[in-house]
Short mmCIF file of C-alpha atoms in Angstrom, two decimals:
data_model
loop_
_atom_site.label_atom_id
_atom_site.label_comp_id
_atom_site.label_asym_id
_atom_site.label_seq_id
_atom_site.Cartn_x
_atom_site.Cartn_y
_atom_site.Cartn_z
CA MET A 7 -16.63 -13.95 40.07
CA LYS A 8 -13.05 -14.86 39.14
CA LEU A 9 -12.83 -17.83 36.77
CA ASN A 10 -10.25 -20.45 37.39
CA MET A 11 -7.94 -19.91 34.39
CA LYS A 12 -6.42 -23.41 34.48
CA GLU A 13 -9.91 -24.93 34.23
CA THR A 14 -10.89 -22.44 31.51
CA LEU A 15 -7.79 -23.30 29.46
CA ASP A 16 -8.49 -27.04 29.85
CA ARG A 17 -12.00 -26.48 28.46
CA ILE A 18 -10.67 -24.52 25.45
CA LEU A 19 -8.11 -27.28 24.74
CA ASN A 20 -11.02 -29.73 24.79
CA HIS A 21 -12.88 -27.52 22.25
CA GLU A 22 -15.49 -26.54 24.77
CA GLU A 23 -17.17 -23.13 24.33
CA LEU A 24 -17.26 -20.40 26.95
CA THR A 25 -20.48 -18.48 27.75
CA ARG A 26 -20.91 -14.76 27.05
CA ASN A 27 -20.93 -14.13 30.76
CA GLU A 28 -17.72 -16.09 31.26
CA THR A 29 -15.69 -14.17 28.70
CA LYS A 30 -17.06 -10.92 30.09
CA GLY A 31 -15.86 -12.04 33.52
CA ILE A 32 -12.41 -12.88 32.07
CA LEU A 33 -12.09 -9.47 30.47
CA ILE A 34 -13.04 -7.71 33.73
CA GLY A 35 -10.58 -10.03 35.56
CA ILE A 36 -7.78 -8.95 33.12
CA THR A 37 -8.40 -5.30 34.05
CA ARG A 38 -8.11 -6.19 37.72
CA SER A 39 -4.75 -8.04 37.10
CA GLU A 40 -6.28 -11.30 38.29
CA TYR A 41 -4.36 -13.32 35.64
CA THR A 42 -0.74 -13.55 34.72
CA ALA A 43 0.64 -12.53 31.33
CA GLU A 44 1.37 -16.21 30.64
CA GLN A 45 -2.23 -17.20 31.33
CA ILE A 46 -3.57 -14.42 29.07
CA THR A 47 -1.15 -15.43 26.29
CA ALA A 48 -2.36 -19.05 26.56
CA LEU A 49 -5.98 -17.94 26.53
CA LEU A 50 -5.60 -15.83 23.41
CA THR A 51 -3.58 -18.47 21.67
CA GLY A 52 -6.08 -21.16 22.50
CA LEU A 53 -9.03 -19.17 21.28
CA GLN A 54 -7.20 -18.24 18.06
CA MET A 55 -6.39 -21.87 17.31
CA ARG A 56 -9.93 -23.10 18.11
CA GLY A 57 -11.80 -20.12 16.62
CA ILE A 58 -13.86 -17.72 18.69
CA THR A 59 -17.59 -18.06 18.92
CA VAL A 60 -20.21 -15.26 18.71
CA ASP A 61 -21.02 -15.59 22.45
CA GLU A 62 -17.35 -15.39 23.41
CA LEU A 63 -16.75 -12.33 21.25
CA LEU A 64 -19.87 -10.62 22.66
CA GLY A 65 -18.71 -11.33 26.14
CA PHE A 66 -15.36 -9.63 25.55
CA ARG A 67 -17.28 -6.71 24.05
CA ASP A 68 -19.51 -6.46 27.10
CA GLY A 69 -16.46 -6.36 29.35
CA ILE A 70 -14.69 -3.69 27.34
CA LEU A 71 -17.74 -1.46 27.21
CA GLU A 72 -18.46 -2.00 30.98
CA THR A 73 -14.86 -1.10 31.97
CA GLY A 74 -14.53 1.72 29.51
CA ILE A 75 -15.85 5.26 29.27
CA PRO A 76 -19.35 5.52 27.74
CA VAL A 77 -20.20 8.28 25.32
CA PRO A 78 -23.86 9.36 25.52
CA LEU A 79 -24.64 11.44 22.41
CA ASP A 80 -27.51 13.88 21.88
CA CYS A 81 -28.87 11.95 18.89
CA ASP A 82 -30.82 8.77 18.45
CA ARG A 83 -29.40 7.60 15.12
CA TYR A 84 -25.85 7.84 13.80
CA ILE A 85 -23.44 5.52 12.01
CA ASP A 86 -19.85 4.38 12.26
CA VAL A 87 -17.98 3.31 9.15
CA VAL A 88 -14.98 1.10 9.93
CA GLY A 89 -12.85 -1.75 8.65
CA THR A 90 -11.38 -4.67 10.53
CA GLY A 91 -7.92 -3.89 9.20
CA GLY A 92 -5.32 -6.52 8.64
CA ASP A 93 -5.84 -6.86 4.90
CA ARG A 94 -2.28 -5.49 4.45
CA LYS A 95 -3.32 -3.55 1.35
CA ASN A 96 -2.13 -0.13 2.68
CA THR A 97 -5.11 1.71 1.27
CA PHE A 98 -5.74 5.35 1.94
CA ASN A 99 -8.24 6.43 4.64
CA ILE A 100 -11.34 5.32 2.75
CA SER A 101 -13.66 4.77 5.71
CA THR A 102 -12.72 8.04 7.39
CA THR A 103 -13.20 10.01 4.13
CA ALA A 104 -16.56 8.32 3.60
CA CYS A 105 -17.62 9.41 7.10
CA PHE A 106 -17.22 13.08 6.16
CA VAL A 107 -19.09 12.48 2.89
CA ILE A 108 -21.98 10.95 4.87
CA ALA A 109 -21.95 13.85 7.36
CA GLY A 110 -21.83 16.31 4.51
CA ALA A 111 -24.99 14.77 3.14
CA GLY A 112 -26.81 15.69 6.37
CA TYR A 113 -26.49 12.41 8.35
CA LYS A 114 -24.93 11.94 11.75
CA VAL A 115 -21.64 10.04 12.24
CA ALA A 116 -19.79 8.77 15.30
CA LYS A 117 -16.45 7.63 13.93
CA HIS A 118 -14.42 5.29 16.16
CA GLY A 119 -10.82 4.82 15.26
CA ASN A 120 -7.22 4.35 16.23
CA TYR A 121 -3.66 4.69 14.96
CA ALA A 122 -2.58 2.37 12.12
CA ALA A 123 -1.40 -1.05 12.96
CA THR A 124 -0.66 -2.57 9.55
CA SER A 125 -0.90 0.43 7.15
CA THR A 126 0.64 3.83 6.68
CA SER A 127 -2.24 5.77 8.16
CA GLY A 128 -5.16 4.85 10.42
CA ALA A 129 -8.11 7.12 11.21
CA SER A 130 -6.34 8.66 14.18
CA ASN A 131 -3.21 9.28 12.12
CA VAL A 132 -5.06 11.35 9.54
CA MET A 133 -6.94 13.24 12.22
CA ALA A 134 -3.81 14.06 14.16
CA ARG A 135 -2.07 15.06 10.95
CA HIS A 136 -4.78 17.77 10.53
CA GLY A 137 -4.32 19.04 14.06
CA ILE A 138 -7.37 17.34 15.61
CA ARG A 139 -7.15 17.09 19.38
CA PHE A 140 -8.63 13.82 20.76
CA THR A 141 -10.97 14.24 23.72
CA ASP A 142 -13.25 12.28 26.00
CA ASP A 143 -15.11 15.46 27.11
CA ILE A 144 -18.73 14.55 26.43
CA ALA A 145 -19.81 18.16 26.08
CA LYS A 146 -17.20 18.80 23.42
CA LEU A 147 -18.13 15.61 21.61
CA ASN A 148 -21.77 16.48 21.56
CA ARG A 149 -21.02 20.00 20.34
CA SER A 150 -19.07 18.50 17.41
CA LEU A 151 -21.99 16.19 16.55
CA ASN A 152 -24.56 18.86 16.83
CA GLU A 153 -22.67 21.62 14.92
CA CYS A 154 -21.08 19.63 12.11
CA GLY A 155 -22.77 16.20 12.18
CA ILE A 156 -19.73 14.17 13.06
CA VAL A 157 -17.74 13.21 16.16
CA TYR A 158 -14.41 11.43 16.32
CA LEU A 159 -13.76 8.92 19.12
CA HIS A 160 -10.12 7.99 19.55
CA ALA A 161 -10.25 4.43 20.81
CA GLN A 162 -7.34 4.69 23.31
CA LEU A 163 -9.26 7.25 25.39
CA PHE A 164 -12.28 5.00 25.93
CA ALA A 165 -11.42 1.30 25.89
CA ARG A 166 -9.37 1.16 29.13
CA ALA A 167 -9.15 -2.66 29.03
CA MET A 168 -7.12 -2.67 25.81
CA LYS A 169 -3.98 -1.39 27.58
CA PHE A 170 -3.88 -4.47 29.76
CA VAL A 171 -3.53 -6.75 26.74
CA GLY A 172 -1.56 -4.37 24.53
CA PRO A 173 1.95 -5.68 25.37
CA ILE A 174 0.84 -9.29 24.94
CA ARG A 175 -0.81 -8.65 21.59
CA LYS A 176 2.32 -6.85 20.46
CA ALA A 177 4.55 -9.74 21.48
CA LEU A 178 2.41 -12.33 19.68
CA SER A 179 3.17 -12.78 15.93
CA PHE A 180 -0.44 -13.46 15.00
CA PRO A 181 -3.80 -11.64 15.30
CA THR A 182 -6.03 -12.54 18.22
CA CYS A 183 -9.69 -12.19 19.04
CA PHE A 184 -8.93 -8.69 20.23
CA ASN A 185 -8.35 -7.68 16.58
CA LEU A 186 -12.02 -8.56 15.98
CA LEU A 187 -13.24 -6.29 18.83
CA GLY A 188 -12.32 -2.89 17.45
CA PRO A 189 -15.34 -2.54 15.15
CA ILE A 190 -17.86 -3.45 17.85
CA VAL A 191 -16.66 -1.46 20.86
CA ASN A 192 -17.53 2.05 19.79
CA PRO A 193 -18.26 3.67 23.16
CA ALA A 194 -21.20 5.62 21.63
CA LYS A 195 -22.91 2.33 20.74
CA PRO A 196 -24.06 3.45 17.30
CA GLN A 197 -27.41 2.19 16.00
CA CYS A 198 -25.93 1.82 12.50
CA GLN A 199 -22.64 0.49 11.32
CA LEU A 200 -20.97 -0.19 7.93
CA LEU A 201 -18.11 -2.66 8.42
CA GLY A 202 -15.46 -3.78 5.99
CA VAL A 203 -14.07 -7.24 6.51
CA ALA A 204 -11.10 -8.97 4.93
CA ASN A 205 -12.75 -12.36 4.22
CA LEU A 206 -16.09 -14.12 4.07
CA ASP A 207 -15.52 -16.07 7.37
CA GLN A 208 -15.38 -12.72 9.18
CA MET A 209 -18.53 -11.57 7.32
CA ARG A 210 -20.40 -14.61 8.67
CA LEU A 211 -19.15 -13.98 12.20
CA TYR A 212 -20.09 -10.28 12.27
CA ASN A 213 -23.44 -11.00 10.58
CA ASN A 214 -24.32 -13.12 13.60
CA VAL A 215 -22.78 -10.61 16.08
CA TYR A 216 -24.75 -7.67 14.67
CA ARG A 217 -28.03 -9.58 14.65
CA ARG A 218 -27.45 -10.43 18.32
CA ILE A 219 -26.61 -6.79 19.16
CA GLY A 220 -29.72 -5.68 17.26
CA ILE A 221 -28.50 -2.81 15.08
CA ASP A 222 -28.86 -1.85 11.45
CA PHE A 223 -25.73 -2.96 9.63
CA GLY A 224 -23.95 -3.45 6.36
CA ILE A 225 -20.91 -5.70 6.02
CA VAL A 226 -18.79 -5.44 2.86
CA ASN A 227 -15.88 -7.43 1.49
CA SER A 228 -14.07 -7.17 -1.77
CA LEU A 229 -13.61 -10.72 -2.98
CA ASP A 230 -10.00 -10.05 -3.83
CA GLY A 231 -9.21 -9.42 -0.15
CA TYR A 232 -9.83 -5.75 0.66
CA ASP A 233 -11.65 -4.97 3.90
CA GLU A 234 -13.74 -2.29 2.10
CA ILE A 235 -15.34 -1.77 -1.24
CA SER A 236 -12.28 -1.33 -3.39
CA LEU A 237 -13.87 -1.40 -6.86
CA THR A 238 -10.91 -3.56 -7.97
CA GLY A 239 -13.45 -6.37 -8.71
CA ASP A 240 -16.62 -7.88 -7.39
CA PHE A 241 -17.58 -7.33 -3.80
CA LYS A 242 -20.11 -8.85 -1.44
CA VAL A 243 -22.54 -6.94 0.76
CA THR A 244 -24.59 -8.36 3.62
CA THR A 245 -27.20 -6.21 5.48
CA ASN A 246 -30.23 -6.75 7.68
CA ASN A 247 -32.27 -6.91 4.46
CA TYR A 248 -30.22 -8.68 1.77
CA GLU A 249 -27.05 -10.48 0.73
CA ARG A 250 -25.63 -9.83 -2.75
CA VAL A 251 -22.46 -9.75 -4.83
CA PHE A 252 -21.98 -6.57 -6.83
CA ALA A 253 -19.70 -5.63 -9.69
CA PRO A 254 -18.52 -1.99 -9.95
CA GLU A 255 -20.57 -1.52 -13.11
CA ASP A 256 -23.72 -2.50 -11.18
CA LEU A 257 -23.27 0.85 -9.41
CA GLY A 258 -22.43 2.76 -12.54
CA LEU A 259 -18.85 3.00 -11.37
CA GLY A 260 -15.51 2.00 -13.00
CA HIS A 261 -12.99 -0.63 -12.08
CA ALA A 262 -10.11 0.65 -9.95
CA LYS A 263 -6.48 -0.40 -10.15
CA PRO A 264 -4.79 -1.46 -6.87
CA GLU A 265 -2.22 1.26 -7.18
CA GLU A 266 -4.97 3.87 -7.15
CA LEU A 267 -5.95 2.85 -3.65
CA GLN A 268 -2.52 3.14 -2.15
CA ALA A 269 -1.98 5.40 0.90
CA GLY A 270 1.61 6.09 -0.04
CA ALA A 271 4.70 5.72 2.09
CA THR A 272 3.97 8.44 4.66
CA GLU A 273 1.17 9.85 6.74
CA GLU A 274 1.54 13.12 4.82
CA GLU A 275 0.85 11.33 1.50
CA ALA A 276 -2.23 9.61 2.94
CA ALA A 277 -3.56 12.85 4.39
CA GLU A 278 -3.12 14.55 1.04
CA ILE A 279 -5.30 11.92 -0.68
CA PHE A 280 -7.98 12.43 2.05
CA ASP A 281 -7.84 16.19 1.34
CA ARG A 282 -8.02 15.82 -2.45
CA VAL A 283 -11.12 13.58 -2.25
CA LEU A 284 -12.93 16.13 -0.07
CA ARG A 285 -11.75 19.01 -2.33
CA ASN A 286 -13.07 17.02 -5.33
CA GLU A 287 -9.59 16.90 -6.89
CA ALA A 288 -8.77 13.26 -6.42
CA LEU A 289 -8.26 10.61 -9.08
CA PRO A 290 -11.66 9.47 -10.44
CA ALA A 291 -11.09 5.97 -8.94
CA GLN A 292 -10.27 7.43 -5.49
CA LYS A 293 -13.44 9.48 -5.53
CA GLU A 294 -15.59 6.59 -6.72
CA ILE A 295 -14.23 4.26 -4.04
CA VAL A 296 -15.26 6.72 -1.37
CA LEU A 297 -18.62 7.26 -2.99
CA ALA A 298 -19.31 3.56 -3.03
CA ASN A 299 -18.48 3.10 0.68
CA ALA A 300 -20.37 6.16 1.66
CA ALA A 301 -23.39 5.08 -0.30
CA PHE A 302 -23.72 1.74 1.40
CA GLY A 303 -23.40 3.57 4.74
CA ILE A 304 -26.25 5.90 3.71
CA GLN A 305 -28.35 2.90 2.73
CA VAL A 306 -27.85 1.44 6.20
CA LEU A 307 -28.92 4.75 7.76
CA GLU A 308 -32.02 4.77 5.54
CA ARG A 309 -32.90 1.19 6.71
CA GLY A 310 -32.61 -0.01 3.13
CA GLY A 311 -35.38 2.44 2.10
CA LYS A 312 -33.31 3.94 -0.73
CA ASP A 313 -31.79 1.90 -3.52
CA ILE A 314 -27.99 2.03 -3.92
CA GLU A 315 -28.09 4.22 -6.97
CA GLU A 316 -29.93 6.95 -5.04
CA CYS A 317 -27.49 6.64 -2.20
CA ILE A 318 -24.55 7.10 -4.58
CA ALA A 319 -26.20 10.20 -5.93
CA ILE A 320 -26.58 11.59 -2.37
CA ALA A 321 -22.90 10.85 -1.66
CA ARG A 322 -21.82 12.41 -4.98
CA GLU A 323 -23.74 15.57 -4.26
CA SER A 324 -22.06 15.85 -0.84
CA ILE A 325 -18.61 16.03 -2.54
CA ASP A 326 -19.60 17.95 -5.66
CA SER A 327 -21.46 20.63 -3.69
CA GLY A 328 -18.52 21.15 -1.31
CA ARG A 329 -20.60 20.19 1.71
CA ALA A 330 -18.24 17.28 2.60
CA LEU A 331 -15.31 19.65 2.61
CA GLN A 332 -17.23 22.28 4.56
CA THR A 333 -18.14 19.63 7.11
CA PHE A 334 -14.48 18.68 7.62
CA ARG A 335 -13.39 22.28 7.92
CA LYS A 336 -16.09 22.93 10.54
CA PHE A 337 -15.05 19.73 12.33
CA ALA A 338 -11.40 20.76 12.34
CA GLU A 339 -12.34 24.21 13.64
CA LEU A 340 -14.29 22.67 16.54
CA ASN A 341 -11.76 19.96 17.38
CA SER A 342 -8.36 21.60 16.96
#
């Protein structure tokens, strides 16, 4: 049922909340060109000024998944490691590198990603730089997951709805609720997710979202503003089982300097850092940052059944043994 956009905008201006079903209907209506660009702009602006609710965000998620291409995978438990982006720190591809460390440790990974919006290199940039061909062929995706433990899902091939709001989002000078959707619209619907957020308000929002979706999750935020575990200072972790602030030394790891996290000025520089970590030739801080993020992902996969020190040891062995690098080489062979 098409919602009357004038009435909907009046409700938002009056600080009324929309239902999950209503925002799902709006998203589907957008894909059917039922609303003008001006109406969509007003909607996104109003929601951004008022603040989106959990139900509203879940409704948009429902609409994106319903109008997109689903990815049924031949596995009942796999993880995605992703950040919200937007912290403007221009870090190297920490989440993507951590995914290959997790897969190298014998776990299954369904990594969902896109090209960079605010940094030198996003997940899709580093994949493309290595000659990876993006595909929505389910058989090929399952072969990758089965033979090397990891599959890469390039967001633009699956979330068809995003192209309808792309020009509007680009024209606006501020982030919108669609910036919050990327981490929760993985078309494979993973049962586990490690998410990095840029602030504690986002942590609270996604904590409620994940509990409503009903998956095993970990949400991390470095208190100095990184949307991942940066080891530049204390960081907070929220999972299904606990909420705690850690210092790097709590994990037996050192403090990193901000410059040690930088992706560099080009995609080539960022890709080289990715390679050096997997080859076990990176700066100690770069390796430890990847270990920390991979370890908390492993802990989520283990449903909290392993303490974080054991998970760090598992991640470290994946790199030190060469299995993380072997996993990436096999992945590249299957997907190039």
